[in-house]
CSV table of C-alpha atoms in Angstrom, one decimal:
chain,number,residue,atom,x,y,z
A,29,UNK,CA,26.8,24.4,12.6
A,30,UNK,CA,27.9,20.7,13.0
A,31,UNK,CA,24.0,19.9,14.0
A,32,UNK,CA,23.2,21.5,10.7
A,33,UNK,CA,25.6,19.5,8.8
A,34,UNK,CA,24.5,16.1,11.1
A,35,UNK,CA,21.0,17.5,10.1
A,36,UNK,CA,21.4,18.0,6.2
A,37,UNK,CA,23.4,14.8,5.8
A,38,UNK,CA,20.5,12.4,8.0
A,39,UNK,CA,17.8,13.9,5.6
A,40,UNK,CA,19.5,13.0,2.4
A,41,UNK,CA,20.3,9.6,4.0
A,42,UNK,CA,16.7,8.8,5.0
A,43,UNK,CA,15.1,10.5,1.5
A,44,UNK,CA,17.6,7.6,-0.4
A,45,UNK,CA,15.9,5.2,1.5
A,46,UNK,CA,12.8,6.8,0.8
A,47,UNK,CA,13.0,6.3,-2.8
A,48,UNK,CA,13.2,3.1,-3.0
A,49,UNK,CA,9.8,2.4,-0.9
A,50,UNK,CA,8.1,4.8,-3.6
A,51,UNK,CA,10.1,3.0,-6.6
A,52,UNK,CA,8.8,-0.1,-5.2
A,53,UNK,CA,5.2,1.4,-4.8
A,54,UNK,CA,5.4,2.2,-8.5
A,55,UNK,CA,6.9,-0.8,-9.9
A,56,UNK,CA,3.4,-3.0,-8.2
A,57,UNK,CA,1.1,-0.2,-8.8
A,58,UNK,CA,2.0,2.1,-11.4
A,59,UNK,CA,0.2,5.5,-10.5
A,60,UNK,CA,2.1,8.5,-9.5
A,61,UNK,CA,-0.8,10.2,-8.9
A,62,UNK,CA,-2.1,7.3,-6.2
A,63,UNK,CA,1.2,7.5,-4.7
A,64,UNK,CA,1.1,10.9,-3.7
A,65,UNK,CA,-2.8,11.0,-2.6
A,66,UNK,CA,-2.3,7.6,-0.7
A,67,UNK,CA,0.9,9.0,0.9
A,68,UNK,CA,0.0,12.3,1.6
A,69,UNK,CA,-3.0,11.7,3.3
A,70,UNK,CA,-1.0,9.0,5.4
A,71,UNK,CA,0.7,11.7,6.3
A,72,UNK,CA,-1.9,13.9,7.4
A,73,UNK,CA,-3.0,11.5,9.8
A,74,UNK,CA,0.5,11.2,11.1
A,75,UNK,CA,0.8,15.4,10.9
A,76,UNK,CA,-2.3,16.0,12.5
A,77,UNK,CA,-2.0,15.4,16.7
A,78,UNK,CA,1.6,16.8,15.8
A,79,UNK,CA,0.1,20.1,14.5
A,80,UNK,CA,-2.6,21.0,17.2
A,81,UNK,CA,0.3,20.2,19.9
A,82,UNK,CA,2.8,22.3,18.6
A,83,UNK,CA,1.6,25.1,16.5
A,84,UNK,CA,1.2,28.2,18.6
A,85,UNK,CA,-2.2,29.2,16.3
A,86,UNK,CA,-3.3,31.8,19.1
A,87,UNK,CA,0.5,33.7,18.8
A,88,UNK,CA,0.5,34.3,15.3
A,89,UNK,CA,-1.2,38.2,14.2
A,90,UNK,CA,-2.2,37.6,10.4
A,91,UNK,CA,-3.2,34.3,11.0
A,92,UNK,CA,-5.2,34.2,7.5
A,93,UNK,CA,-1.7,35.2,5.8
A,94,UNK,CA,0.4,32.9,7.5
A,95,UNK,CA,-2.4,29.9,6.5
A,96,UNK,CA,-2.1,31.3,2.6
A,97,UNK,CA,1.7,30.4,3.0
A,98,UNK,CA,1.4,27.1,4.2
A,99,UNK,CA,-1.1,26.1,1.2
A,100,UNK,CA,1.5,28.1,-0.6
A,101,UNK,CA,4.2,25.5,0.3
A,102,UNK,CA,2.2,22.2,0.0
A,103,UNK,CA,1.7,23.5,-3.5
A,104,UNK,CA,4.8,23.5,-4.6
A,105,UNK,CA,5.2,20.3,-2.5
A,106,UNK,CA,2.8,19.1,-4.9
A,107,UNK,CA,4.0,20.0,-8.0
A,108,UNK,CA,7.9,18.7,-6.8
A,109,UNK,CA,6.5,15.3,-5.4
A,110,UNK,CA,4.6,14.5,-8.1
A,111,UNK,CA,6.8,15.8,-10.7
A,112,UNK,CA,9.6,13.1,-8.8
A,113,UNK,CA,7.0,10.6,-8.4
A,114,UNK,CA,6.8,10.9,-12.5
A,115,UNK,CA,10.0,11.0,-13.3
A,116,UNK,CA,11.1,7.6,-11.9
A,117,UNK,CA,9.7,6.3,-14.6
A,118,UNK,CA,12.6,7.7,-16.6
A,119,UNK,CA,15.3,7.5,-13.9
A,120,UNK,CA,16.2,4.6,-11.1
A,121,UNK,CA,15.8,5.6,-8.2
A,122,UNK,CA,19.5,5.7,-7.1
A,123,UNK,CA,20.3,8.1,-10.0
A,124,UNK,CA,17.2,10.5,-9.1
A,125,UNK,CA,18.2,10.4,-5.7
A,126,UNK,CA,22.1,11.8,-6.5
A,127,UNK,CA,20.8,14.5,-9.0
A,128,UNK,CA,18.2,16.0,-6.9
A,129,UNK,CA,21.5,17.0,-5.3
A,130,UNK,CA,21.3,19.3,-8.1
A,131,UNK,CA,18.5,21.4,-6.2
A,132,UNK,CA,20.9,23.4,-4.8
A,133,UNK,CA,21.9,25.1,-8.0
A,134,UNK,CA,18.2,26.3,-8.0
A,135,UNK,CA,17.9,27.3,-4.7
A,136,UNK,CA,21.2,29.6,-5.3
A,137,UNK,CA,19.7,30.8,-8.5
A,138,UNK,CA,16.6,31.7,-6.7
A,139,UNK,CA,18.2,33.3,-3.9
A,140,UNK,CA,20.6,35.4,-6.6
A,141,UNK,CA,17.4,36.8,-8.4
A,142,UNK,CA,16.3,38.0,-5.0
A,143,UNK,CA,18.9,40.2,-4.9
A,144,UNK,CA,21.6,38.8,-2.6
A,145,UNK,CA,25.1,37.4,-3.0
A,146,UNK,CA,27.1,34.3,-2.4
A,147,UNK,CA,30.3,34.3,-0.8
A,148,UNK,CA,33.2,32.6,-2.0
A,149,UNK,CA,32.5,29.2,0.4
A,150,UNK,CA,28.8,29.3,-0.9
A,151,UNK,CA,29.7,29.3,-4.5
A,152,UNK,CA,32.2,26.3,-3.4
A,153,UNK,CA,29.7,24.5,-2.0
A,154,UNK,CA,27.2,24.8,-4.9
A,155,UNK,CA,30.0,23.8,-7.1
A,156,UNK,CA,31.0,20.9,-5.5
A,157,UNK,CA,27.4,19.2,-4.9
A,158,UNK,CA,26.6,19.5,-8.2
A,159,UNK,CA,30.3,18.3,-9.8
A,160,UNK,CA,28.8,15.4,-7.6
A,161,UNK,CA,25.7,14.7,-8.9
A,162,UNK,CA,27.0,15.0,-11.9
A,163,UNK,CA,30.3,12.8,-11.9
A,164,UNK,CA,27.4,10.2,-10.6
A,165,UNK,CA,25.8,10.1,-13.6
A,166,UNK,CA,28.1,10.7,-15.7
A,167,UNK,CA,28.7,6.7,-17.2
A,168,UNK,CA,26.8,2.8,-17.0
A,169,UNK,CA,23.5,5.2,-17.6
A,170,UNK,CA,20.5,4.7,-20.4
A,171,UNK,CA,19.5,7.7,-22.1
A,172,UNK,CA,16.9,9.6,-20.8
A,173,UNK,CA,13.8,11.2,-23.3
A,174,UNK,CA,13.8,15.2,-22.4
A,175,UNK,CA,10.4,14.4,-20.8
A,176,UNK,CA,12.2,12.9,-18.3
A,177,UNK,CA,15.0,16.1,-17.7
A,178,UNK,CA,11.6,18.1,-18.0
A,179,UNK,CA,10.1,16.3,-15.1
A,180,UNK,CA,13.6,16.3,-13.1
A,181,UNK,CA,13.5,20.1,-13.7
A,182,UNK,CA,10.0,20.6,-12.3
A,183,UNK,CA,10.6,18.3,-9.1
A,184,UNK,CA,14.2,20.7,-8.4
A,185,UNK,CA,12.3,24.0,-9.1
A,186,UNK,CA,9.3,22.6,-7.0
A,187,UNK,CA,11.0,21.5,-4.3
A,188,UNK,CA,13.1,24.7,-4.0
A,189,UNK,CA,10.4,26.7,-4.0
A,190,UNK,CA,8.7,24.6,-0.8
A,191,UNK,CA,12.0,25.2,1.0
A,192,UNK,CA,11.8,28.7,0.7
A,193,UNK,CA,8.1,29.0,1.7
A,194,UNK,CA,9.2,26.4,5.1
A,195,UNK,CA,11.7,28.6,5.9
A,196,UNK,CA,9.4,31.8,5.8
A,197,UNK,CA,7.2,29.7,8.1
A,198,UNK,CA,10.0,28.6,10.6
A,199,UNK,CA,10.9,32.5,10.9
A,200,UNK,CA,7.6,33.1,11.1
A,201,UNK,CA,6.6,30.7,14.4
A,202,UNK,CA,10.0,31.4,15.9
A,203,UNK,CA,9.0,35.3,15.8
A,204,UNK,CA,5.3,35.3,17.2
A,205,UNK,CA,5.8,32.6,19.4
A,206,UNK,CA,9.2,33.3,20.6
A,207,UNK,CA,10.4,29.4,20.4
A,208,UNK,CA,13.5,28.2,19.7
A,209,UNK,CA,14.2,27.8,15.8
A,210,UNK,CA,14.5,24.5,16.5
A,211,UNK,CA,11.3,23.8,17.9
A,212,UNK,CA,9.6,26.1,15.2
A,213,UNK,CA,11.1,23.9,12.9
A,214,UNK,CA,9.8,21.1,14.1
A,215,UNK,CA,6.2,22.9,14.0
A,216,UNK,CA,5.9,23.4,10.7
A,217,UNK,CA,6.5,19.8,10.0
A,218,UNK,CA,3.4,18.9,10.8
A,219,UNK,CA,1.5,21.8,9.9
A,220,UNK,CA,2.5,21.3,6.1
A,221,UNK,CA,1.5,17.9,6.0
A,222,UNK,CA,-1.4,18.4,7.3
A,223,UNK,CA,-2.7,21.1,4.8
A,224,UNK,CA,-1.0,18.7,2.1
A,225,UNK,CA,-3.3,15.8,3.2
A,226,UNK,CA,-6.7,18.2,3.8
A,227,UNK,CA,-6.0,19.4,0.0
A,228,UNK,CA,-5.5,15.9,-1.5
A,229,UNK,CA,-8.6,13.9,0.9
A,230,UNK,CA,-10.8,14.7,-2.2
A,231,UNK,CA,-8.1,11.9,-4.4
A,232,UNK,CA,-9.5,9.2,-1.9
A,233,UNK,CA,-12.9,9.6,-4.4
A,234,UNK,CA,-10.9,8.5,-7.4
A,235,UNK,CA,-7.8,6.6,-5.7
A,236,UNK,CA,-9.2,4.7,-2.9
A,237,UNK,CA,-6.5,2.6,-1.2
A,238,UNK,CA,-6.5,-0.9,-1.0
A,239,UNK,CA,-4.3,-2.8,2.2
A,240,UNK,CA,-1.8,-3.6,-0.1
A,241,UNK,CA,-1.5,-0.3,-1.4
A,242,UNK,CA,-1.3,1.3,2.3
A,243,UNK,CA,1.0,-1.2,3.0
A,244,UNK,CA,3.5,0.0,0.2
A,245,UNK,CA,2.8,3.7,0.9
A,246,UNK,CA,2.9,3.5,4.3
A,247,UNK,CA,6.5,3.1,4.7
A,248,UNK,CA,7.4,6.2,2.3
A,249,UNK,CA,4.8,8.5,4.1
A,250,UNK,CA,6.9,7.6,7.3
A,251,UNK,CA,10.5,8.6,6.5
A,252,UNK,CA,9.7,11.8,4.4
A,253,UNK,CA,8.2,13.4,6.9
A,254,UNK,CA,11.2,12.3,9.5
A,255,UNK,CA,13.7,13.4,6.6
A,256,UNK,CA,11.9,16.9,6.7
A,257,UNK,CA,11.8,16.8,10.2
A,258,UNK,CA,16.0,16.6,10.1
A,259,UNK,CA,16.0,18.7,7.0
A,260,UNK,CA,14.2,21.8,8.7
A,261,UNK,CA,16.0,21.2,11.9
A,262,UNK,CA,18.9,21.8,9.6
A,263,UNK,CA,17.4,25.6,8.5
A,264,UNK,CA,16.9,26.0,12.0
């Protein structure tokens, strides 16, 4: 439990760092959409060696099914990144950062509508991270144009929706393959970011990098994926 917490509380650390690389990526080159094709297939490179080394491919029965989830996931990842890519041109990045605490609101609505239940120190939880993110906000802030809450809504319900599909994939590896959550965790790391990067490579026609540009993305591309790397550890 206390790794979990460690875990939880390292990825929302690094992902506020985070932020700021892709704020500054965006205040030099003002493209969303390069940001996440530069970044993602950064990341794919990265993700790649990762994947082949610790995916156990050969353990997994409905192999084809298991591949549909994972393009599953870095679909939503799409439409959540981008979406929060977007949005900072409403919000600073230090105020997007606090209300994406605000996920877990969706993630309990989501996993209500499923059919389960919270107990009581659930529902405390939930209620306490988003008093947070709110109270945050709450004063010293500009008003923001509903596209800009329309974009913030996408990028929670996005993002929820990815962590769901990871965690079907953790439990999936950790079943077939008989590896340690944690390790399985760490599996699917790379294996989403790879099939992010594969899906976006065609962007390169109409986006292609220049060094500056890698330069700037580069650092983002690098502590996402170690935030998710602490994040899943956290499921695990």
């Amino acid at each position: 439990m206390i790794f979990g917490i460690l875990g939880g509380l390292t990825a929302a650390l690094i992902n506020s760092a985070d932020y700021l690389f892709s704020a500054r990526f965006l205040i030099y080159h003002k493209s969303p959409v390069r940001l996440l094709v530069i970044s993602s297939v950064l990341m794919m490179i990265i993700s790649l060696p990762a994947m082949f080394l610790l995916v156990p491919f050969s353990t997994i029965p409905c192999l084809w099914k298991f591949l549909a989830e994972t393009v599953l996931a870095s679909t939503f990842f799409l439409i959540g990144q981008g979406s929060c890519f977007a949005a900072m041109r409403f919000f600073e990045a230090s105020r997007l950062s606090s209300l994406l605490g605000l996920k877990i609101l969706v993630l309990s609505a989501i996993f209500m509508l499923s059919g389960h239940l919270l107990n009581f120190w659930q529902i405390t939880a939930v209620c306490i991270a988003a008093a947070a993110a709110v109270m945050f906000n709450w004063s010293g802030t500009q008003p923001v144009p509903w596209k800009g809450w329309a974009l913030l809504a996408s990028t929670l319900i996005g993002f929820s929706l990815t962590d769901m599909v990871e965690t079907s994939l953790v439990r999936q590896i950790h079943e077939y393959s008989q590896f340690s959550q944690l390790r399985s965790a760490l599996a699917t790391v790379p294996l989403l970011y790879s099939a992010l990067g594969i899906l976006l490579l065609p962007g390169l026609i109409f986006y292609r990098p220049d060094k500056d540009q890698l330069c700037k993305a580069f650092p983002h591309a690098i502590l996402w994926l170690v935030s998710q790397v602490f994040l899943l550890s956290c499921y695990a």
